[in-house]
Every structure is written in structure tokens, then in C-alpha cells.
XYZ file of N, CA, C and O in Angstrom:
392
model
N 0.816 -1.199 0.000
C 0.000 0.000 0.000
C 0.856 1.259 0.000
O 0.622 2.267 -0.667
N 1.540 1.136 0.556
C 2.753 2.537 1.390
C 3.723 2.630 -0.404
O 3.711 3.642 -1.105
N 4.172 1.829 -0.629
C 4.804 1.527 -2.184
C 4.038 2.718 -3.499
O 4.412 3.639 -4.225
N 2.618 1.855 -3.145
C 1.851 2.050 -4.611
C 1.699 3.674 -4.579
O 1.767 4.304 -5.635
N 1.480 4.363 -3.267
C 1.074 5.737 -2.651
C 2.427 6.597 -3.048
O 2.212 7.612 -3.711
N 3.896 6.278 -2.689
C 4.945 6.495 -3.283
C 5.019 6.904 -4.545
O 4.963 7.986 -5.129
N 5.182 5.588 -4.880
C 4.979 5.519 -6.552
C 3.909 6.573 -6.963
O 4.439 7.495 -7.583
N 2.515 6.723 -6.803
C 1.529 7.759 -7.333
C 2.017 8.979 -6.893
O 1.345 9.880 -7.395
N 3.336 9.609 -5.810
C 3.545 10.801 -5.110
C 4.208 11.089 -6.369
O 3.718 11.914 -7.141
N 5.789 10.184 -6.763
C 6.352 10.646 -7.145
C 5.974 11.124 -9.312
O 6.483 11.922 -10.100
N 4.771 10.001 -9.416
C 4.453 10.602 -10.283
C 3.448 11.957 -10.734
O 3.300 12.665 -11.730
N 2.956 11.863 -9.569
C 2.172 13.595 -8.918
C 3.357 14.600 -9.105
O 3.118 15.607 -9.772
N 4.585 14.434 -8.596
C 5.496 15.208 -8.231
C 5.944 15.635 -9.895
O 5.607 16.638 -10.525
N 6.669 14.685 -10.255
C 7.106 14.652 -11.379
C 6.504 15.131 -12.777
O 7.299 15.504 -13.640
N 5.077 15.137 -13.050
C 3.998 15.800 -13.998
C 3.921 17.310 -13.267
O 3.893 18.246 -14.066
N 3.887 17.621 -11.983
C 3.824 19.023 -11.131
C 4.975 19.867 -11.715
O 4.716 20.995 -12.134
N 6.418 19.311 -11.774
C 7.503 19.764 -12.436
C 7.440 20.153 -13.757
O 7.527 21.325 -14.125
N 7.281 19.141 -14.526
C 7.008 19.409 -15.986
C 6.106 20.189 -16.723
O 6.324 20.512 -17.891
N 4.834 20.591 -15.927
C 3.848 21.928 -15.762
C 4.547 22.674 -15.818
O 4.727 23.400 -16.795
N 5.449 22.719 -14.235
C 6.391 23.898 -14.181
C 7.155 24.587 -15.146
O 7.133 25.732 -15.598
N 7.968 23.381 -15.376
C 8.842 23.773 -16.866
C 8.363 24.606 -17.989
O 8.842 25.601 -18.534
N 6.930 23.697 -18.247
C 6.744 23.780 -19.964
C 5.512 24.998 -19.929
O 5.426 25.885 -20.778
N 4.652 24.844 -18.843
C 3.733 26.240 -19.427
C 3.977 27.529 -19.278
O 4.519 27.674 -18.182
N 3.872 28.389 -19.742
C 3.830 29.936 -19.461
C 2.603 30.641 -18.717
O 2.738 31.833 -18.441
N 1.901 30.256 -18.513
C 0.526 30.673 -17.797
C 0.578 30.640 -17.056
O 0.440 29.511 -16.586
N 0.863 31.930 -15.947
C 0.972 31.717 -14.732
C -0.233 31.185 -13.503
O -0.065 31.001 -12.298
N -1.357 31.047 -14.267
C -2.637 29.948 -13.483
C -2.093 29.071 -13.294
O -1.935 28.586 -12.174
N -1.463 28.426 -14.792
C -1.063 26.559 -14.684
C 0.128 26.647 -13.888
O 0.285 25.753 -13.056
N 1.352 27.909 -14.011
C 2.259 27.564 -12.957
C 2.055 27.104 -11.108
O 2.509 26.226 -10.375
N 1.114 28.272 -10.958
C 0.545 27.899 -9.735
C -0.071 26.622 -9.860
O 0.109 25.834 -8.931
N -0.710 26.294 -10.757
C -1.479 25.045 -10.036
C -0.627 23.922 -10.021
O -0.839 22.999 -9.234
N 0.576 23.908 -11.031
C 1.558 23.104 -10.992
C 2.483 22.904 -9.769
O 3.049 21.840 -9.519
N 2.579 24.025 -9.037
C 3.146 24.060 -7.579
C 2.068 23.666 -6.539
O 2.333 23.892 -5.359
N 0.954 23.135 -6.836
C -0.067 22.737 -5.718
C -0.182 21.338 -6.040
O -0.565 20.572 -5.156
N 0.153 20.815 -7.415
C 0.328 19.209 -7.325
C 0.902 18.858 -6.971
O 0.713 17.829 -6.322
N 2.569 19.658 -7.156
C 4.026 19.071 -6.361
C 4.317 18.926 -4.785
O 5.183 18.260 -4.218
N 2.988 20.040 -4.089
C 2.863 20.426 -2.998
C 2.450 19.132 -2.408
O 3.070 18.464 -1.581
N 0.806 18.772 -3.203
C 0.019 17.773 -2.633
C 0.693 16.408 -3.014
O 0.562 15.516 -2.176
N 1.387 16.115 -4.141
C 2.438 14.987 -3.936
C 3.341 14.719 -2.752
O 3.450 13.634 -2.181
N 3.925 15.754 -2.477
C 5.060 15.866 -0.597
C 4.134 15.370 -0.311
O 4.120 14.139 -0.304
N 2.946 16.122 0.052
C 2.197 15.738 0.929
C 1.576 14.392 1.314
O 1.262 14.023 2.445
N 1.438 13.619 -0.038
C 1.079 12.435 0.293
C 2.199 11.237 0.274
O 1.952 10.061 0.542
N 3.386 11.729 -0.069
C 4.489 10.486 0.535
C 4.868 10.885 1.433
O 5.777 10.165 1.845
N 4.531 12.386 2.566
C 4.750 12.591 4.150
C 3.796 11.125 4.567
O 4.176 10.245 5.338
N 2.480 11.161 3.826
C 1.825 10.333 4.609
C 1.924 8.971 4.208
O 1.652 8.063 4.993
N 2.177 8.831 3.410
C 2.237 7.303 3.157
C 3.926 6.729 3.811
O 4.222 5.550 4.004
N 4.780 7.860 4.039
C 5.791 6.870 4.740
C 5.474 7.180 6.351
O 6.307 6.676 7.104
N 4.688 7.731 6.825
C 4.007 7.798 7.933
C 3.749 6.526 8.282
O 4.243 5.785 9.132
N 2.376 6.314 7.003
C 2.171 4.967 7.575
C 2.705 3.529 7.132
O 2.312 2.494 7.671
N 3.550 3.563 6.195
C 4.408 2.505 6.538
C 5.138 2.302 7.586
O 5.165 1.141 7.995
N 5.764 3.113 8.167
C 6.393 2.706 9.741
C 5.530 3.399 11.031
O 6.019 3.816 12.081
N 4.221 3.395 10.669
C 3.108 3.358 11.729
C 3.636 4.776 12.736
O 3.870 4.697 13.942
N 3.725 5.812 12.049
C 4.051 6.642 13.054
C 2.939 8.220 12.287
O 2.931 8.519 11.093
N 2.154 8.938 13.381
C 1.544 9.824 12.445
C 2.350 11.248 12.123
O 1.823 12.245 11.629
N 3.654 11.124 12.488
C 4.421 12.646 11.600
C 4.107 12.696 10.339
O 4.101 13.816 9.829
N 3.787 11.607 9.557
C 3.474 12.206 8.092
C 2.200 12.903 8.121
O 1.889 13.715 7.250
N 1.464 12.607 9.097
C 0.045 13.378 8.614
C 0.241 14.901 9.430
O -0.369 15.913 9.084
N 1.160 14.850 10.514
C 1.387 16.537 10.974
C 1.736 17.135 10.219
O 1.400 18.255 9.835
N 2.810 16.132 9.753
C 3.746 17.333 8.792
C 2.810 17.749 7.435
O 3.190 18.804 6.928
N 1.858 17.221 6.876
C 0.904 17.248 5.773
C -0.173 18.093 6.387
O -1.233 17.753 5.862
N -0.424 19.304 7.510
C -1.281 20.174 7.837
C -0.326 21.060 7.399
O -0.600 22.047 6.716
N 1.275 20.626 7.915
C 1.549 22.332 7.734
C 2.027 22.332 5.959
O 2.292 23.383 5.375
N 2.065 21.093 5.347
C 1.985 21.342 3.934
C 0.819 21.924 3.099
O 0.963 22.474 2.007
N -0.570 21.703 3.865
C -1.762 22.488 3.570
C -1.877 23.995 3.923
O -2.546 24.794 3.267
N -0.991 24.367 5.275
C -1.158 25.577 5.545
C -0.353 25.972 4.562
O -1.059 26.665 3.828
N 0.960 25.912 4.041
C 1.788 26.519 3.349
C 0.855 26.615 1.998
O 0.548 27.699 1.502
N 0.429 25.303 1.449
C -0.354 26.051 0.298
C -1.422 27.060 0.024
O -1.635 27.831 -0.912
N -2.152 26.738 1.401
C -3.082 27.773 1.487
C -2.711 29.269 1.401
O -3.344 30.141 0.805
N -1.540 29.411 2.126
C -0.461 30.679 1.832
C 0.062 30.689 0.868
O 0.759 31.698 0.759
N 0.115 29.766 -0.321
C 0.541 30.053 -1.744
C -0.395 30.827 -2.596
O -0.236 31.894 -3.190
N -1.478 29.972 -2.504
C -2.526 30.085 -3.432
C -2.943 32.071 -2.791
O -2.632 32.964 -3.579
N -3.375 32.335 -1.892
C -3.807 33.516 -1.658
C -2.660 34.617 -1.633
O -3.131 35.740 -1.450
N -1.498 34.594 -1.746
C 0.250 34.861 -2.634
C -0.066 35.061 -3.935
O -0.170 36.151 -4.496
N -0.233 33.862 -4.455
C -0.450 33.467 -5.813
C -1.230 34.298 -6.971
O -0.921 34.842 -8.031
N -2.563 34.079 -6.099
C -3.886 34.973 -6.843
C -3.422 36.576 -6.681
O -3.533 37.154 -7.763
N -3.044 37.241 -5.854
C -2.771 38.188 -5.882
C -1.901 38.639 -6.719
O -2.105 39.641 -7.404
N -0.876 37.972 -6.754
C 0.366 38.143 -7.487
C -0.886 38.204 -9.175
O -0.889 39.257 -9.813
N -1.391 37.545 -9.444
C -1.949 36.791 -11.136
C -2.774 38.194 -11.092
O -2.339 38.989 -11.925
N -3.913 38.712 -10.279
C -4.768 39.611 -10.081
C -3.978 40.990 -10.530
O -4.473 41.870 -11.234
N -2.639 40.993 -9.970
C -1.708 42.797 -9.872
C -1.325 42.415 -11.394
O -1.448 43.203 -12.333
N -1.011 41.551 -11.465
C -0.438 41.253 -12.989
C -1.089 41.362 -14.233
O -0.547 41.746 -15.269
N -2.874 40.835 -14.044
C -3.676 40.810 -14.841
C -3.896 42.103 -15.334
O -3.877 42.452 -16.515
N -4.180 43.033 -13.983
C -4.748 44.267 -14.341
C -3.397 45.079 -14.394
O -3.539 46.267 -14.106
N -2.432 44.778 -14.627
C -1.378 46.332 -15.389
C -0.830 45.788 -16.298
O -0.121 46.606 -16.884
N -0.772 44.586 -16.836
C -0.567 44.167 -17.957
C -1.225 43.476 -19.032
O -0.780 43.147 -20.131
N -2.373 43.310 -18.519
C -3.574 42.547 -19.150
C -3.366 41.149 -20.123
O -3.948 40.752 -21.132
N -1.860 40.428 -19.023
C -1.819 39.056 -19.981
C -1.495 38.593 -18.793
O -1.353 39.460 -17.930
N -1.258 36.998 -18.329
C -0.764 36.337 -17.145
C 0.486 35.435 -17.705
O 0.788 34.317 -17.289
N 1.049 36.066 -18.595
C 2.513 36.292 -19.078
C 3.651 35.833 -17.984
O 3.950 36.975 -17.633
N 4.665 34.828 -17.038
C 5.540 35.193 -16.457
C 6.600 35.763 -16.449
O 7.394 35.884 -15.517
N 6.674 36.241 -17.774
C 7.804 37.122 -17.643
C 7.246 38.765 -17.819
O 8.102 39.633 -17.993
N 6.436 38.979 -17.789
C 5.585 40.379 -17.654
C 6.024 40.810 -16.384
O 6.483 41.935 -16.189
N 5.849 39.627 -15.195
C 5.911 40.122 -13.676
C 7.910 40.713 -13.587
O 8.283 41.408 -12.642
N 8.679 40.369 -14.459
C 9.759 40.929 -14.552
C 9.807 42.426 -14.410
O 10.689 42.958 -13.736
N 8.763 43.198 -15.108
C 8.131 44.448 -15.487
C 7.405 45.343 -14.264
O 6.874 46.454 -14.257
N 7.605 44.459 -13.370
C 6.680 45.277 -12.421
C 7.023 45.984 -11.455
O 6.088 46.354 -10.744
N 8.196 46.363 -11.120
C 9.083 46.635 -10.485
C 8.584 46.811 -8.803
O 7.701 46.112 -8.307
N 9.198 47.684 -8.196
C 8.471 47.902 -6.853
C 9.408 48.803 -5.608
O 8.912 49.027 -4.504
């Protein structure tokens, strides 16, 4: 069970990356960093419970809190971007100075 959960993390993980890489849309980038997120997250827990101990599932709240702090990061960041450049372009946000 603990194996097969692995195995599905690291291919969660690994498609999360390649999002990363290949799209330019900074929607799909973010959402590509919330698969890679929720992949950790589920081989915290699945090697949790292969050696019967629940740190994988603690440590997988504060991997939810952190995303939850991505995503509302995230949208903001896509929102400031949308409206002064009117594309969700990542290299636009180069442009934005501050």
C-alpha cells in the first residue's frame, strides 16, 4: 500500500515539475506548484504509515497551511499582474518593479 502511494507521489510530483517547466501561464504555474505540494504531501503520509508513526500526517497540515499561503500569494500576485498588464505572461511580472 505505502509503495503504490509512493509511486503515485512521485508521479504527482514529477507531472507538477514538468507543468512547471513547460507552461507559461501563470494559473497553470501555480497550479503546478499545488500538485508538487500535494504529492510531498502524500508520501509525508504514506511513509508515515508505513512505519506506523503519524508525523506524516502533521507534517501534511503544515503542507496544507503553506499552500493555502501560496494560493492567496499566488492569486494576488496573477490579479496585480492581470490588471497592469492585461496578460498572465511570467515574464511580464519581470516588469513590475516595486
Amino acid at each position: 500500500m505505502a509503495g503504490e502511494a509512493l509511486a503515485l507521489a512521485a508521479v504527482l510530483f514529477a507531472l507538477g515539475l514538468v507543468g512547471l517547466l513547460v507552461r507559461r501561464n501563470l494559473i497553470f504555474v501555480l497550479l503546478s506548484l499545488e500538485v508538487m505540494l500535494n504529492a510531498a504531501g502524500l508520501a509525508f503520509v504514506a511513509a508515515g504509515a508505513r512505519w506506523g508513526q503519524p508525523d506524516g500526517q502533521v507534517t501534511f497540515l503544515f503542507i496544507l497551511a503553506i499552500a493555502a499561503a501560496e494560493v492567496a500569494v499566488g492569486l494576488a500576485l496573477v490579479l496585480r499582474l492581470q490588471t497592469a498588464f492585461r496578460s498572465l505572461d511570467p515574464d511580464a511580472a519581470s516588469r513590475l518593479g516595486g
